[in-house]
GROMACS .gro file of N, CA, C and O in nm:
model
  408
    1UNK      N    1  -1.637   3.123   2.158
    1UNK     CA    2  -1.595   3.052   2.275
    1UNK      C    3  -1.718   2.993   2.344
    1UNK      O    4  -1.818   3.057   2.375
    2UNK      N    5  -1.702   2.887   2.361
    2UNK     CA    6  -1.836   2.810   2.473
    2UNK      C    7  -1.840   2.792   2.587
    2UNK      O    8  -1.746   2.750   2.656
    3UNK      N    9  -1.988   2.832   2.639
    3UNK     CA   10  -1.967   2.829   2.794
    3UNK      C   11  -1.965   2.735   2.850
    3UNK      O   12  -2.057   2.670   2.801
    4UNK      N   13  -1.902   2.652   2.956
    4UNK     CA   14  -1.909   2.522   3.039
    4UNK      C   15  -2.064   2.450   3.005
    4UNK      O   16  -2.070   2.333   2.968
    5UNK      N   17  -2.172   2.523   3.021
    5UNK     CA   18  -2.295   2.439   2.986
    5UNK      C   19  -2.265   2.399   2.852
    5UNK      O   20  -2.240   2.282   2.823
    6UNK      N   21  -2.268   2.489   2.772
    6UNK     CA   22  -2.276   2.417   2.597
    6UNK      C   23  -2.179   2.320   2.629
    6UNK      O   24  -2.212   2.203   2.610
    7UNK      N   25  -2.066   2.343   2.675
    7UNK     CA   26  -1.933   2.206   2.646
    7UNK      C   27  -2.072   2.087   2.709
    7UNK      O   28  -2.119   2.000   2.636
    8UNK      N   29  -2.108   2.105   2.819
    8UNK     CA   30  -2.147   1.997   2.860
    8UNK      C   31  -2.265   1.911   2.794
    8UNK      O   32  -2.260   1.792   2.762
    9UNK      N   33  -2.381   2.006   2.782
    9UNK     CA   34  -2.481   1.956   2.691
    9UNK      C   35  -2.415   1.884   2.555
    9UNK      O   36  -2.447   1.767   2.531
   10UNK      N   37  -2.301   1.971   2.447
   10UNK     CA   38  -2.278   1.932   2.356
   10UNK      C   39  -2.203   1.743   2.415
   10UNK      O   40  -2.236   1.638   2.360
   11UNK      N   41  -2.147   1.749   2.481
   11UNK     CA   42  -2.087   1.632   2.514
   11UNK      C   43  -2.150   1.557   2.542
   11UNK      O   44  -2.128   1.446   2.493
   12UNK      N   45  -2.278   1.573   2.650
   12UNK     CA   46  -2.353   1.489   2.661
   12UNK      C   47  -2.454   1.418   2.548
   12UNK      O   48  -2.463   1.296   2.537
   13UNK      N   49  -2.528   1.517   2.466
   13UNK     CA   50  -2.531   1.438   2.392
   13UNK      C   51  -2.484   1.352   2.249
   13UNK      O   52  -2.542   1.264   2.186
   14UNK      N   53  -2.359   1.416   2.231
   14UNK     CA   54  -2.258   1.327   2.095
   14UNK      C   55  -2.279   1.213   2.189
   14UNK      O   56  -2.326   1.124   2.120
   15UNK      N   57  -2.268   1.176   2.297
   15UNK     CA   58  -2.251   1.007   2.375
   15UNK      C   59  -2.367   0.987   2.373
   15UNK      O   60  -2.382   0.865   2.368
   16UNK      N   61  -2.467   1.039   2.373
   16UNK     CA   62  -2.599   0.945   2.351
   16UNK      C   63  -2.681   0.964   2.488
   16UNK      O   64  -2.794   0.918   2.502
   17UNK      N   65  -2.613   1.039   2.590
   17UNK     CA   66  -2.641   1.007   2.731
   17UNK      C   67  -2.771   1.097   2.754
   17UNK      O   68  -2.790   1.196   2.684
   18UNK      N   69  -2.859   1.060   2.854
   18UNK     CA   70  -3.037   1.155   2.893
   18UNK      C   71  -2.983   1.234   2.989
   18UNK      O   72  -2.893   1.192   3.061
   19UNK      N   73  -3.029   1.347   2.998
   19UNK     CA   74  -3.041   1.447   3.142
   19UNK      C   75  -3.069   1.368   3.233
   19UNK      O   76  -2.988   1.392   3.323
   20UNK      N   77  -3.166   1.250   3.278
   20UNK     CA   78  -3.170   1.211   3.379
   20UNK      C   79  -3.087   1.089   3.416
   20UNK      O   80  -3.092   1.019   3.517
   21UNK      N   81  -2.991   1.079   3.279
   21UNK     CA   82  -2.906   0.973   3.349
   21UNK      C   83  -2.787   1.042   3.376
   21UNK      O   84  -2.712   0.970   3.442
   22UNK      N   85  -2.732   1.167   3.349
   22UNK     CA   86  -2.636   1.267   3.425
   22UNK      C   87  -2.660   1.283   3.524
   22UNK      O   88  -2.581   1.235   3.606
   23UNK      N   89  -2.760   1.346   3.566
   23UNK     CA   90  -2.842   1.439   3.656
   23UNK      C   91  -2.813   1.275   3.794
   23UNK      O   92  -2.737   1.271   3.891
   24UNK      N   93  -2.893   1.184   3.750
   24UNK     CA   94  -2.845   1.054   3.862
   24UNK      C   95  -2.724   1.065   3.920
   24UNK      O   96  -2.694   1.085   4.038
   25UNK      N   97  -2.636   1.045   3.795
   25UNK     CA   98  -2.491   1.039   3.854
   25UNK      C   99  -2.458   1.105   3.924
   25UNK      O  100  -2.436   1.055   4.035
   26UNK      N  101  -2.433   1.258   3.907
   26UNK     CA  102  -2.441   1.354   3.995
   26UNK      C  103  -2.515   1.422   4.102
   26UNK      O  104  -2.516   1.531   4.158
   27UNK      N  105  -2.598   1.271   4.108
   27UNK     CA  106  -2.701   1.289   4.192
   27UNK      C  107  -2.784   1.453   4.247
   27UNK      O  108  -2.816   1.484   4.362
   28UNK      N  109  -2.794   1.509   4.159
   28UNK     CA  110  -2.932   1.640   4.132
   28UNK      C  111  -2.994   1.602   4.063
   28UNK      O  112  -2.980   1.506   3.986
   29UNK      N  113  -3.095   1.688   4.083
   29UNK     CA  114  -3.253   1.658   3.988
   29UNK      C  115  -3.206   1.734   3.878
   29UNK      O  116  -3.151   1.844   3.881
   30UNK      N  117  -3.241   1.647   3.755
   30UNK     CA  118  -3.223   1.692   3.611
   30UNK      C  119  -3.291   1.798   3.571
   30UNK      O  120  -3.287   1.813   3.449
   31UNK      N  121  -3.369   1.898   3.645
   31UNK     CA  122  -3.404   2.052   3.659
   31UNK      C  123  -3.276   2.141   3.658
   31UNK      O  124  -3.245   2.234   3.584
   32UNK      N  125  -3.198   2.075   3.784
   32UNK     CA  126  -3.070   2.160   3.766
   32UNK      C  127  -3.004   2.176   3.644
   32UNK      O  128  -2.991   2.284   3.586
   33UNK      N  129  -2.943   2.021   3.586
   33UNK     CA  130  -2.882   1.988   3.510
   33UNK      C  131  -2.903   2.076   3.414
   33UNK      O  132  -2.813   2.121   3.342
   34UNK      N  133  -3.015   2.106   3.406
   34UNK     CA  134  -3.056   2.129   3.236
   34UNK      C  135  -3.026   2.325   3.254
   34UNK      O  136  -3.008   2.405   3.163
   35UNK      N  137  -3.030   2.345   3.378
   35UNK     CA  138  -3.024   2.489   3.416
   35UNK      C  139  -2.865   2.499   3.405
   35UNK      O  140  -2.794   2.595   3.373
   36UNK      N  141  -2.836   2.389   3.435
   36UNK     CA  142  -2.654   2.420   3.415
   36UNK      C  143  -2.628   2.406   3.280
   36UNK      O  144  -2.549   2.489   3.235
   37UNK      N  145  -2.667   2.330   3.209
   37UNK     CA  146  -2.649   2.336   3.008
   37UNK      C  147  -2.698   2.486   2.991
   37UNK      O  148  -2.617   2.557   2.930
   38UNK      N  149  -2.782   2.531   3.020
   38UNK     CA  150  -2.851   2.640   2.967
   38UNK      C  151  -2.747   2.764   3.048
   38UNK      O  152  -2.764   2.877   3.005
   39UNK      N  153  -2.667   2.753   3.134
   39UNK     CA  154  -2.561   2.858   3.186
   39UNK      C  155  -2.711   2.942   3.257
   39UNK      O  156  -2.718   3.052   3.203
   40UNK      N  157  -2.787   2.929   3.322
   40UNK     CA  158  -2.879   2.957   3.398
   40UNK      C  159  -2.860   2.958   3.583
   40UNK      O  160  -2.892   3.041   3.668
   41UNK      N  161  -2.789   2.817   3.590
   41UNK     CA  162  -2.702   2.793   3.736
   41UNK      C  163  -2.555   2.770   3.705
   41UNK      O  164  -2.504   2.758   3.594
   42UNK      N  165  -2.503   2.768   3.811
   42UNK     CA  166  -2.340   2.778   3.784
   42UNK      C  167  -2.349   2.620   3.844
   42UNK      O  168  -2.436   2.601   3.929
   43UNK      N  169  -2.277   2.523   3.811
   43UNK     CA  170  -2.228   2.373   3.845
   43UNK      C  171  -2.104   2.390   3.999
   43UNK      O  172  -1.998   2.453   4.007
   44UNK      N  173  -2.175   2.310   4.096
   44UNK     CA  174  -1.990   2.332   4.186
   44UNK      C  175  -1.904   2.292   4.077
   44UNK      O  176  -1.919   2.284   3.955
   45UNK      N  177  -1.777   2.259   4.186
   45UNK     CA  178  -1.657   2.214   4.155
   45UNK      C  179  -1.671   2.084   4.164
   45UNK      O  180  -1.627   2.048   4.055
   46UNK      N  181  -1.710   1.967   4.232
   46UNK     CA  182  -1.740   1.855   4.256
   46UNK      C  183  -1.831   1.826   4.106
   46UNK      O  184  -1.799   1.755   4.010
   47UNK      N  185  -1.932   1.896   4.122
   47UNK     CA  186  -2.014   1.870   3.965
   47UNK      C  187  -1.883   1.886   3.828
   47UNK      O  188  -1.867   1.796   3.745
   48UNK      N  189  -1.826   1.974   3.827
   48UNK     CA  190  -1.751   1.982   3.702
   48UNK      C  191  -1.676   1.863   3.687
   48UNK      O  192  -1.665   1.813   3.575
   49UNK      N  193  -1.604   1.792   3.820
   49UNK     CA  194  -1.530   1.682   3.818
   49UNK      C  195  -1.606   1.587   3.769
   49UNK      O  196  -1.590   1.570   3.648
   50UNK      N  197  -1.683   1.520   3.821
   50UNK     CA  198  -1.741   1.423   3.781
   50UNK      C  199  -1.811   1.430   3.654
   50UNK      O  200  -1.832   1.328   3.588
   51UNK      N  201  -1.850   1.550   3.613
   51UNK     CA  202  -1.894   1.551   3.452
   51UNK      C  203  -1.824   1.532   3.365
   51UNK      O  204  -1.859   1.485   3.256
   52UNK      N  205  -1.671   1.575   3.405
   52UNK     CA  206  -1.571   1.536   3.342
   52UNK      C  207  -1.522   1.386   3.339
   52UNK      O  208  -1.467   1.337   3.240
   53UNK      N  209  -1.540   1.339   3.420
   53UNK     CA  210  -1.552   1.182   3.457
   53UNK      C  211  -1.681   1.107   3.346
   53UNK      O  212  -1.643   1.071   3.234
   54UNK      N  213  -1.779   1.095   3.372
   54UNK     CA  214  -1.877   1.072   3.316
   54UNK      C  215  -1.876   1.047   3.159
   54UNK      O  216  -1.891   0.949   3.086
   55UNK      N  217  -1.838   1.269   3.132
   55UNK     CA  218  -1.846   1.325   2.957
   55UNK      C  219  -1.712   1.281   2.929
   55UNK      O  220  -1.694   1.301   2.809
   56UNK      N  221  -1.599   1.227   2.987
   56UNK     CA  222  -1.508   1.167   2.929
   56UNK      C  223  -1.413   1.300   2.843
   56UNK      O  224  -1.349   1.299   2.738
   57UNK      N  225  -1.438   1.400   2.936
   57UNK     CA  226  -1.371   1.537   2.920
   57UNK      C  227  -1.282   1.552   2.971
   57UNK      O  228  -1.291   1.538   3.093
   58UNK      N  229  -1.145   1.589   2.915
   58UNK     CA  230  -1.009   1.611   3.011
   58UNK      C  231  -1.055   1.677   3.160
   58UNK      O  232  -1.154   1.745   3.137
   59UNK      N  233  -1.033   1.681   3.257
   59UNK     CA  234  -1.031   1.683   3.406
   59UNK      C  235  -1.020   1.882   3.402
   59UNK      O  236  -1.099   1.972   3.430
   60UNK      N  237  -0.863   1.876   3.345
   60UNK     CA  238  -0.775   2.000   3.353
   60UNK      C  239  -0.846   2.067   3.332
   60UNK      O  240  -0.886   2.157   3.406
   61UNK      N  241  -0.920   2.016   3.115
   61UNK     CA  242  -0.960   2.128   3.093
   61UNK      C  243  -1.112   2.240   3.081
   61UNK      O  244  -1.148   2.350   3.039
   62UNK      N  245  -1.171   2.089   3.172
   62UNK     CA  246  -1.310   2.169   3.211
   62UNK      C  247  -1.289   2.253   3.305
   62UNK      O  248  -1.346   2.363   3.306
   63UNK      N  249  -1.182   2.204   3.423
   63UNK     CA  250  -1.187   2.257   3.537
   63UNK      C  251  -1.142   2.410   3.523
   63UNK      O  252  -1.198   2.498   3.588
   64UNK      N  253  -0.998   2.445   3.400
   64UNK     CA  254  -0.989   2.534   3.375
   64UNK      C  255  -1.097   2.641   3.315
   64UNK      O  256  -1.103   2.759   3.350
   65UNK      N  257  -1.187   2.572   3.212
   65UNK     CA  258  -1.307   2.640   3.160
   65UNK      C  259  -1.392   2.715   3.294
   65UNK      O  260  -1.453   2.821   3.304
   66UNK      N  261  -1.372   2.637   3.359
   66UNK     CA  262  -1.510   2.623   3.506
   66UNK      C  263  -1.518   2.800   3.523
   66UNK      O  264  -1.580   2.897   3.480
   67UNK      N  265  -1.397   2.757   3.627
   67UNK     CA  266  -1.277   2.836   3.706
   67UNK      C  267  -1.278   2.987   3.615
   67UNK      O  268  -1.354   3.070   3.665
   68UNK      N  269  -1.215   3.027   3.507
   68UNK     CA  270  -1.201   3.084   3.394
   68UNK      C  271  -1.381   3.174   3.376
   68UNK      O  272  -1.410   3.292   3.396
   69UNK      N  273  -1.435   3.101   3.350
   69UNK     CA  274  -1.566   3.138   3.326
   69UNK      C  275  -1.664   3.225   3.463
   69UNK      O  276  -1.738   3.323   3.457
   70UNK      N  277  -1.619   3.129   3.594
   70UNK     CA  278  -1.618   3.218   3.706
   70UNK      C  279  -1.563   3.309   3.756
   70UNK      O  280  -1.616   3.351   3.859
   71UNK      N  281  -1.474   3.359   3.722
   71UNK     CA  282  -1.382   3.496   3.735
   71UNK      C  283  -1.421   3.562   3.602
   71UNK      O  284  -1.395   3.682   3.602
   72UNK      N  285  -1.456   3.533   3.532
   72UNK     CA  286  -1.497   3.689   3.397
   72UNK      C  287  -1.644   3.705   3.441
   72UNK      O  288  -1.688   3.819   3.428
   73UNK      N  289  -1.723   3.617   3.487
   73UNK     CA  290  -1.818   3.656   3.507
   73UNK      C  291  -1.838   3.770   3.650
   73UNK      O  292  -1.926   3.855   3.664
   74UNK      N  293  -1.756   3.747   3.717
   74UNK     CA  294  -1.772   3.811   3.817
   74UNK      C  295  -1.700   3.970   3.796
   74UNK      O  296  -1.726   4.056   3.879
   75UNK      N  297  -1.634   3.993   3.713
   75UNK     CA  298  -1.590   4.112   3.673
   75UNK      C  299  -1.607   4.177   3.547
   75UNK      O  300  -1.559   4.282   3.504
   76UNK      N  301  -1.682   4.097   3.497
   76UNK     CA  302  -1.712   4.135   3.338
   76UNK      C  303  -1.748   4.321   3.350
   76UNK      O  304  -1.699   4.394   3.264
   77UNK      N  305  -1.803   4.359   3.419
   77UNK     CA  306  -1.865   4.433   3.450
   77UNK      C  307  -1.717   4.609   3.450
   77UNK      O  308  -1.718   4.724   3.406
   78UNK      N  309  -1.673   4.568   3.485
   78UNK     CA  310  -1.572   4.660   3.599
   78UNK      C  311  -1.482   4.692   3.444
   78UNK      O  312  -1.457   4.607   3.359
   79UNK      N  313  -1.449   4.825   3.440
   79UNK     CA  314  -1.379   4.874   3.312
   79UNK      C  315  -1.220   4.826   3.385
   79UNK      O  316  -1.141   4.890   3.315
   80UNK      N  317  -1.171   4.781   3.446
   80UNK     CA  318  -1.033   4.760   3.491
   80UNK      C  319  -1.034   4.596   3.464
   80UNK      O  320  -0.949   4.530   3.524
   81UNK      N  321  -1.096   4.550   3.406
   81UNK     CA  322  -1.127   4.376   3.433
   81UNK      C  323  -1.000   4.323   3.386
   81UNK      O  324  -0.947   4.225   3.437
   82UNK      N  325  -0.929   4.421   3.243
   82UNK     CA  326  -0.817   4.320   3.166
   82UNK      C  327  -0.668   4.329   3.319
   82UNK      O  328  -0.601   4.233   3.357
   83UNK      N  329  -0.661   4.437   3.358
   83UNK     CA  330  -0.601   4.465   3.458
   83UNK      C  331  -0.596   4.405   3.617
   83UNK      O  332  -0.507   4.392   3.701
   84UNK      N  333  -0.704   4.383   3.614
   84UNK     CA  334  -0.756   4.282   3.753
   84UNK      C  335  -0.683   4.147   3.708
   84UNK      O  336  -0.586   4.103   3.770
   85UNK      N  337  -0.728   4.097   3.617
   85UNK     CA  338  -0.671   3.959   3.545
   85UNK      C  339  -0.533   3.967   3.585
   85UNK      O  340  -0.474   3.902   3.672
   86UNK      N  341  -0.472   4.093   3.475
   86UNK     CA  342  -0.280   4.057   3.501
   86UNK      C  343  -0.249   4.104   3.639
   86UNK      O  344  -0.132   4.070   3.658
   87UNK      N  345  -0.293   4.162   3.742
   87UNK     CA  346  -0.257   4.157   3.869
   87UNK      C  347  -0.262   4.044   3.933
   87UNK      O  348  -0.166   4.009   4.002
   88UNK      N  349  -0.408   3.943   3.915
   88UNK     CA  350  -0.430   3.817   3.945
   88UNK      C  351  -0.334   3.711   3.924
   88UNK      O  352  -0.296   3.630   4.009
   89UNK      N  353  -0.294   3.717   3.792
   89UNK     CA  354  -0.190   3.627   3.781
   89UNK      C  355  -0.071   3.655   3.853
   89UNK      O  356  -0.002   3.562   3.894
   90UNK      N  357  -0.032   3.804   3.880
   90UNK     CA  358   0.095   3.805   3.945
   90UNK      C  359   0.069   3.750   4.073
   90UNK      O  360   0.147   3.679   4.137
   91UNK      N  361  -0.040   3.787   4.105
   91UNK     CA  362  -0.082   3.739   4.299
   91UNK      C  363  -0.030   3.567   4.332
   91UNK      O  364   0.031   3.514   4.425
   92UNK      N  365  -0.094   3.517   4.200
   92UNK     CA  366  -0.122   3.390   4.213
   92UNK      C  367   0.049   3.278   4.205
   92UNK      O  368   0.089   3.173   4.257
   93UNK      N  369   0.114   3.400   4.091
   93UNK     CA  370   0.275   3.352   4.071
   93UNK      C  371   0.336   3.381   4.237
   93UNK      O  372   0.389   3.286   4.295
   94UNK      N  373   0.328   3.482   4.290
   94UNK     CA  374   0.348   3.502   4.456
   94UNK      C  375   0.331   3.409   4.570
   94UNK      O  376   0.404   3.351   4.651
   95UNK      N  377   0.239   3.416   4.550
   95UNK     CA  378   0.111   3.307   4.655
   95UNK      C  379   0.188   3.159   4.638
   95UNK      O  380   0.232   3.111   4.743
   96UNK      N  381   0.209   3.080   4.507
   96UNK     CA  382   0.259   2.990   4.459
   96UNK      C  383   0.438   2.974   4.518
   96UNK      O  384   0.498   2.869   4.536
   97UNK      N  385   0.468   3.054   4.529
   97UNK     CA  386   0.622   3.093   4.537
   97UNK      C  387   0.613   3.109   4.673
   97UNK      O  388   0.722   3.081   4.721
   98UNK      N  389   0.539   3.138   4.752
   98UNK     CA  390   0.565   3.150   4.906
   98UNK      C  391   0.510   3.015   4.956
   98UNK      O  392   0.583   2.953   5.034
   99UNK      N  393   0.413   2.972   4.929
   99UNK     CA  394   0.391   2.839   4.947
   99UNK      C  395   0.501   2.714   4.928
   99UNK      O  396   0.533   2.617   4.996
  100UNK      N  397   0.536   2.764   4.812
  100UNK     CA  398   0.699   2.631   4.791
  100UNK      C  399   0.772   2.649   4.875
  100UNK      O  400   0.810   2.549   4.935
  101UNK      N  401   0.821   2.776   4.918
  101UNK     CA  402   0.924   2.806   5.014
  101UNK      C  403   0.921   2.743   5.168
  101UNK      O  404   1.014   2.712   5.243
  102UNK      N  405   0.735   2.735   5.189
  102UNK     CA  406   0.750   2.688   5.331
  102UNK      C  407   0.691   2.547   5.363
  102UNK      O  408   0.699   2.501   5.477
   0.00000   0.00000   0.00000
């Protein structure tokens, strides 16, 4: 499985594109950039969009990668993690369902 940086590096360069002509777009210094290929810094949410824009990457499914990759990382740790997950989803089916209602 690949982490959001590899997707991105790998994408960036099959198109041919430089770190510093990403790094422009997204206006950061291509120090970051290259710290975010390398999974060294984490990218916002605004960065994932527009890379997805840019790398010509479905929207959904970076954002899902993003997202996804920030929640295991933050619990990778914790022997209850597969369990945290399926509680999460129930929260989130809840949360979703009370929101429609009002």
């Amino acid at each position: 499985m690949e982490t959001v940086g590899k997707t991105i590096r790998a994408k960036r360069e099959s198109l041919g594109l430089l770190l510093r002509q990403v790094a422009s777009y997204l206006d950061i210094d291509q120090a970051i950039l290259s710290k975010i290929e390398r999974n060294e810094r984490k990218p916002s949410k605004d960065n994932i969009i527009k890379l997805a824009e840019i790398l010509k990457i479905d929207r959904e499914d970076l954002l899902v990668q993003f997202m996804s990759e920030k929640i295991a990382f933050e619990i990778v740790d914790e022997d209850c993690a597969t369990k945290v997950l399926k509680a999460a989803e129930q929260k989130v089916k809840y949360l979703k369902s009370n929101l429609e209602k009002n």
